[in-house]
CSV table of C-alpha atoms and ligand atoms in Angstrom, one decimal:
chain,number,residue,atom,x,y,z
A,1,UNK,CA,84.6,111.7,110.1
A,2,UNK,CA,83.7,109.7,113.1
A,3,UNK,CA,84.3,106.1,112.2
A,4,UNK,CA,86.5,105.4,115.2
A,5,UNK,CA,86.5,101.6,114.5
A,6,UNK,CA,88.7,101.9,111.5
A,7,UNK,CA,92.4,102.8,111.6
A,8,UNK,CA,92.9,106.5,111.2
A,9,UNK,CA,95.7,105.8,108.7
A,10,UNK,CA,96.9,102.8,106.8
A,11,UNK,CA,99.8,102.9,104.4
A,12,UNK,CA,100.2,99.7,102.5
A,13,UNK,CA,103.5,99.1,100.7
A,14,UNK,CA,103.9,102.7,99.8
A,15,UNK,CA,106.9,103.7,97.6
A,16,UNK,CA,108.0,107.2,96.6
A,17,UNK,CA,110.6,107.8,93.9
A,18,UNK,CA,111.7,110.9,92.0
A,19,UNK,CA,113.0,110.7,88.5
A,20,UNK,CA,115.2,113.3,87.0
A,21,UNK,CA,116.3,112.4,83.5
A,22,UNK,CA,118.1,109.1,83.6
A,23,UNK,CA,118.5,109.3,87.4
A,24,UNK,CA,116.0,107.9,89.8
A,25,UNK,CA,115.9,108.5,93.6
A,26,UNK,CA,114.0,106.0,95.6
A,27,UNK,CA,113.2,107.7,98.9
A,28,UNK,CA,111.4,104.7,100.3
A,29,UNK,CA,110.3,101.5,98.6
A,30,UNK,CA,108.0,99.5,100.8
A,31,UNK,CA,106.6,101.6,103.7
A,32,UNK,CA,103.7,100.2,105.6
A,33,UNK,CA,102.1,101.5,108.8
A,34,UNK,CA,98.8,101.5,110.6
A,35,UNK,CA,97.8,104.3,113.0
A,36,UNK,CA,94.8,103.5,115.2
A,37,UNK,CA,92.5,106.2,116.7
A,38,UNK,CA,94.0,107.5,119.9
A,39,UNK,CA,97.6,106.4,119.0
A,40,UNK,CA,100.3,109.0,118.6
A,41,UNK,CA,103.1,107.6,116.5
A,42,UNK,CA,106.5,109.3,116.3
A,43,UNK,CA,108.2,109.3,112.9
A,44,UNK,CA,111.9,109.7,113.1
A,45,UNK,CA,114.8,109.3,110.6
A,46,UNK,CA,117.8,111.3,109.4
A,47,UNK,CA,117.3,114.5,107.3
A,48,UNK,CA,116.4,113.4,103.8
A,49,UNK,CA,115.1,110.0,104.9
A,50,UNK,CA,111.7,110.9,103.6
A,51,UNK,CA,109.6,111.9,106.6
A,52,UNK,CA,108.0,114.9,105.0
A,53,UNK,CA,107.4,112.9,101.8
A,54,UNK,CA,105.6,110.2,103.8
A,55,UNK,CA,103.5,112.7,105.6
A,56,UNK,CA,102.5,114.4,102.3
A,57,UNK,CA,101.4,111.0,100.9
A,58,UNK,CA,99.5,110.2,104.1
A,59,UNK,CA,97.9,113.7,103.9
A,60,UNK,CA,96.8,113.1,100.3
A,61,UNK,CA,99.0,116.1,99.2
A,62,UNK,CA,101.1,113.8,97.0
A,63,UNK,CA,100.4,110.5,95.3
A,64,UNK,CA,102.7,107.5,96.1
A,65,UNK,CA,104.7,106.0,93.2
A,66,UNK,CA,103.0,102.8,94.2
A,67,UNK,CA,101.1,101.3,97.1
A,68,UNK,CA,97.9,102.2,98.8
A,69,UNK,CA,96.7,104.9,101.2
A,70,UNK,CA,93.7,104.4,103.5
A,71,UNK,CA,92.3,107.2,105.6
A,72,UNK,CA,89.6,106.3,108.2
A,73,UNK,CA,89.2,103.0,106.4
A,74,UNK,CA,88.6,104.6,103.0
A,75,UNK,CA,91.0,103.7,100.1
A,76,UNK,CA,92.1,107.1,98.9
A,77,UNK,CA,94.7,106.0,96.5
A,78,UNK,CA,92.7,106.5,93.3
A,79,UNK,CA,90.3,109.2,94.4
A,80,UNK,CA,89.6,112.1,92.1
A,81,UNK,CA,90.7,115.6,93.1
A,82,UNK,CA,87.2,116.6,94.5
A,83,UNK,CA,86.9,113.5,96.7
A,84,UNK,CA,90.5,113.8,97.9
A,85,UNK,CA,90.0,117.4,98.9
A,86,UNK,CA,86.9,116.5,100.8
A,87,UNK,CA,88.7,113.7,102.8
A,88,UNK,CA,91.5,116.1,103.5
A,89,UNK,CA,89.2,118.9,104.6
A,90,UNK,CA,87.2,117.0,107.1
A,91,UNK,CA,89.2,113.9,107.8
A,92,UNK,CA,92.8,115.1,108.1
A,93,UNK,CA,94.5,117.9,110.1
A,94,UNK,CA,98.0,119.0,109.2
A,95,UNK,CA,100.5,120.9,111.3
A,96,UNK,CA,103.7,122.2,109.7
A,97,UNK,CA,107.0,123.3,111.2
A,98,UNK,CA,106.2,126.9,110.3
A,99,UNK,CA,102.7,127.7,111.2
A,100,UNK,CA,101.3,129.0,107.9
A,101,UNK,CA,98.7,131.0,109.7
A,102,UNK,CA,96.8,133.7,107.7
A,103,UNK,CA,98.5,136.9,108.7
A,104,UNK,CA,95.4,139.2,108.3
A,105,UNK,CA,93.2,137.2,110.6
A,106,UNK,CA,93.1,136.8,114.3
A,107,UNK,CA,93.9,133.6,116.2
A,108,UNK,CA,90.2,132.9,116.6
A,109,UNK,CA,89.5,133.5,112.9
A,110,UNK,CA,92.4,131.3,111.8
A,111,UNK,CA,90.9,128.4,113.8
A,112,UNK,CA,87.4,129.1,112.6
A,113,UNK,CA,88.4,129.2,108.9
A,114,UNK,CA,88.7,125.5,108.1
A,115,UNK,CA,85.3,124.9,109.8
A,116,UNK,CA,83.6,127.6,107.8
A,117,UNK,CA,85.2,126.2,104.6
A,118,UNK,CA,83.8,122.8,105.6
A,119,UNK,CA,80.3,124.3,106.0
A,120,UNK,CA,80.0,124.9,109.7
A,121,UNK,CA,77.9,127.9,110.9
A,122,UNK,CA,79.7,130.8,112.4
A,123,UNK,CA,78.5,130.4,115.9
A,124,UNK,CA,79.5,126.7,116.2
A,125,UNK,CA,82.9,127.4,114.5
A,126,UNK,CA,83.5,130.2,116.9
A,127,UNK,CA,82.6,128.0,119.9
A,128,UNK,CA,84.9,125.2,118.8
A,129,UNK,CA,87.8,127.6,118.0
A,130,UNK,CA,87.5,129.3,121.4
A,131,UNK,CA,87.3,126.0,123.2
A,132,UNK,CA,90.5,124.7,121.5
A,133,UNK,CA,92.5,127.9,122.0
A,134,UNK,CA,91.5,128.0,125.7
A,135,UNK,CA,92.7,124.5,126.1
A,136,UNK,CA,96.1,125.8,124.8
A,137,UNK,CA,96.0,128.6,127.4
A,138,UNK,CA,95.3,131.3,124.7
A,139,UNK,CA,92.1,132.7,126.2
A,140,UNK,CA,93.7,136.1,126.4
A,141,UNK,CA,95.1,136.0,122.8
A,142,UNK,CA,91.9,135.2,120.7
A,143,UNK,CA,92.0,138.6,118.9
A,144,UNK,CA,95.7,138.7,118.3
A,145,UNK,CA,97.0,138.4,114.8
A,146,UNK,CA,99.9,136.0,114.1
A,147,UNK,CA,102.5,138.8,114.1
A,148,UNK,CA,101.2,139.7,117.6
A,149,UNK,CA,101.9,136.2,119.0
A,150,UNK,CA,105.1,134.5,120.1
A,151,UNK,CA,106.4,131.5,118.1
A,152,UNK,CA,105.0,129.1,120.7
A,153,UNK,CA,101.6,130.7,120.6
A,154,UNK,CA,101.6,130.7,116.8
A,155,UNK,CA,102.2,126.9,116.9
A,156,UNK,CA,99.5,126.4,119.4
A,157,UNK,CA,97.1,128.2,117.1
A,158,UNK,CA,98.3,126.1,114.2
A,159,UNK,CA,97.6,122.9,116.2
A,160,UNK,CA,94.2,124.2,117.2
A,161,UNK,CA,93.4,124.9,113.5
A,162,UNK,CA,94.5,121.4,112.5
A,163,UNK,CA,92.1,119.9,115.1
A,164,UNK,CA,89.2,122.3,114.4
A,165,UNK,CA,87.2,120.0,112.2
A,166,UNK,CA,87.7,117.0,114.6
A,167,UNK,CA,89.7,115.0,112.1
A,168,UNK,CA,90.3,111.3,112.6
A,169,UNK,CA,93.9,111.7,111.5
A,170,UNK,CA,96.4,114.3,112.5
A,171,UNK,CA,99.7,114.7,110.7
A,172,UNK,CA,102.4,116.9,112.0
A,173,UNK,CA,105.8,117.7,110.4
A,174,UNK,CA,108.2,118.9,113.1
A,175,UNK,CA,105.4,120.8,114.9
A,176,UNK,CA,107.8,122.2,117.5
A,177,UNK,CA,111.0,122.1,115.4
A,178,UNK,CA,111.1,125.9,115.0
A,179,UNK,CA,110.9,126.7,118.7
A,180,UNK,CA,113.6,127.0,121.4
A,181,UNK,CA,114.0,123.8,123.5
A,182,UNK,CA,112.0,125.0,126.5
A,183,UNK,CA,109.1,126.3,124.5
A,184,UNK,CA,109.2,123.2,122.2
A,185,UNK,CA,108.9,121.0,125.3
A,186,UNK,CA,105.9,122.9,126.7
A,187,UNK,CA,104.1,123.1,123.4
A,188,UNK,CA,104.8,119.4,122.7
A,189,UNK,CA,103.4,118.4,126.1
A,190,UNK,CA,100.2,120.4,125.4
A,191,UNK,CA,100.0,119.0,121.9
A,192,UNK,CA,100.2,115.4,123.2
A,193,UNK,CA,97.6,116.1,125.9
A,194,UNK,CA,95.1,117.7,123.5
A,195,UNK,CA,95.4,115.2,120.8
A,196,UNK,CA,95.0,112.4,123.4
A,197,UNK,CA,91.8,114.1,124.7
A,198,UNK,CA,90.5,114.4,121.1
A,199,UNK,CA,91.1,110.7,120.5
A,200,UNK,CA,92.7,111.4,117.1
A,201,UNK,CA,95.2,109.1,115.5
A,202,UNK,CA,98.5,111.0,114.9
A,203,UNK,CA,101.7,110.6,113.0
A,204,UNK,CA,104.3,113.1,114.1
A,205,UNK,CA,107.7,113.6,112.4
A,206,UNK,CA,110.4,114.8,114.7
A,207,UNK,CA,114.1,115.1,115.0
A,208,UNK,CA,113.9,115.1,118.7
A,209,UNK,CA,114.2,111.6,120.0
A,210,UNK,CA,113.4,112.6,123.6
A,211,UNK,CA,110.0,114.1,122.4
A,212,UNK,CA,109.5,111.0,120.2
A,213,UNK,CA,109.8,108.7,123.2
A,214,UNK,CA,106.9,110.4,124.9
A,215,UNK,CA,104.5,109.3,122.1
A,216,UNK,CA,102.7,106.0,122.0
A,217,UNK,CA,105.3,104.4,119.8
A,218,UNK,CA,108.1,105.2,117.4
A,219,UNK,CA,108.8,104.2,113.8
A,220,UNK,CA,112.0,105.0,112.0
A,221,UNK,CA,112.6,105.7,108.3
A,222,UNK,CA,116.0,104.2,107.4
A,223,UNK,CA,117.5,103.1,104.1
A,224,UNK,CA,114.1,103.4,102.4
A,225,UNK,CA,112.3,101.2,105.0
A,226,UNK,CA,109.9,102.1,107.8
A,227,UNK,CA,110.9,100.1,110.9
A,228,UNK,CA,109.2,99.8,114.2
A,229,UNK,CA,111.3,100.3,117.4
B,1,ATP,N1,110.2,117.2,94.4
B,1,ATP,C1,111.4,116.5,94.6
B,1,ATP,N2,112.2,116.1,93.6
B,1,ATP,C2,113.3,115.4,93.8
B,1,ATP,N3,113.6,114.9,95.0
B,1,ATP,C3,112.9,115.3,96.1
B,1,ATP,C4,111.7,116.1,95.9
B,1,ATP,N4,111.2,116.2,97.2
B,1,ATP,C5,112.0,115.6,98.0
B,1,ATP,N5,113.0,115.0,97.4
B,1,ATP,C6,114.1,114.2,98.0
B,1,ATP,O1,113.5,113.2,98.8
B,1,ATP,C7,114.3,112.9,99.9
B,1,ATP,C8,113.4,112.9,101.1
B,1,ATP,O2,112.9,114.3,101.4
B,1,ATP,P1,112.1,114.7,102.7
B,1,ATP,O3,111.8,116.1,102.6
B,1,ATP,O4,110.9,113.8,102.7
B,1,ATP,O5,113.1,114.3,103.9
B,1,ATP,P2,112.9,114.5,105.4
B,1,ATP,O6,113.1,113.2,106.1
B,1,ATP,O7,111.6,115.2,105.7
B,1,ATP,O8,114.1,115.5,105.8
B,1,ATP,P3,114.2,116.7,106.9
B,1,ATP,O9,114.4,115.9,108.2
B,1,ATP,O10,115.4,117.4,106.5
B,1,ATP,O11,112.9,117.5,106.9
B,1,ATP,C9,115.4,114.0,99.9
B,1,ATP,O12,116.6,113.3,99.6
B,1,ATP,C10,114.9,115.0,98.9
B,1,ATP,O13,116.0,115.6,98.3
B,2,MG,MG1,111.1,117.1,106.5
């Protein structure tokens, strides 16, 4: 996906509610946001305010109760499973709090995998994976499996994997939330540098207000609304 003229992400009046029997929980009711290519937007809010739910909707992993979701200018709200998977595969990168790397594969293979699934040939997938991992200072760790990497190194691999297919949109859910403060700071700084170099639009949920302030801008989920700061 290379349409850099369109917003990376646009959520229009998105609501998410959960119904259990007679009870209904409205997590948010009217959330709208636009993330342009090259922007890194911090998403903050108390625990339970709906940050992960919002990222899952933006990442086309869950459907909103109402409202519309545009990725790279394409309305994805009513796409069928096949098309949605395709947009997710090439247009969106996702980084989780816990890396979710494949334990049997090396760092290099973990970053190659999404590219091979998207149809890249092995040589170009390897070149791109190596280049990303080197930018995260992992040139000497390419053949290590996740269990042979530190927590910070695992997160760097997970971020590289999310960027592997050159997505237009990067979504991250507390990407450094599982690391000690010093490592979190380091990985976060590298993360911001590399996503800025890639020109990707990013929405990053974090509890860390200090890290949030280093991003382009900050939005807050509060009482079911998404507010700019
Ligand atoms: N499948 C579900 N069924 C019912 N309620 C749910 C479901 N998933 C999430 N919720 C509720 O939605 C609310 C928002 O959850 P979410 O995980 O998005 O919060 P969050 O802001 O990411 O919190 P944290 O900072 O702790 O990660 C919570 O109150 C949660 O209990
Ligand atoms: Mg969460």
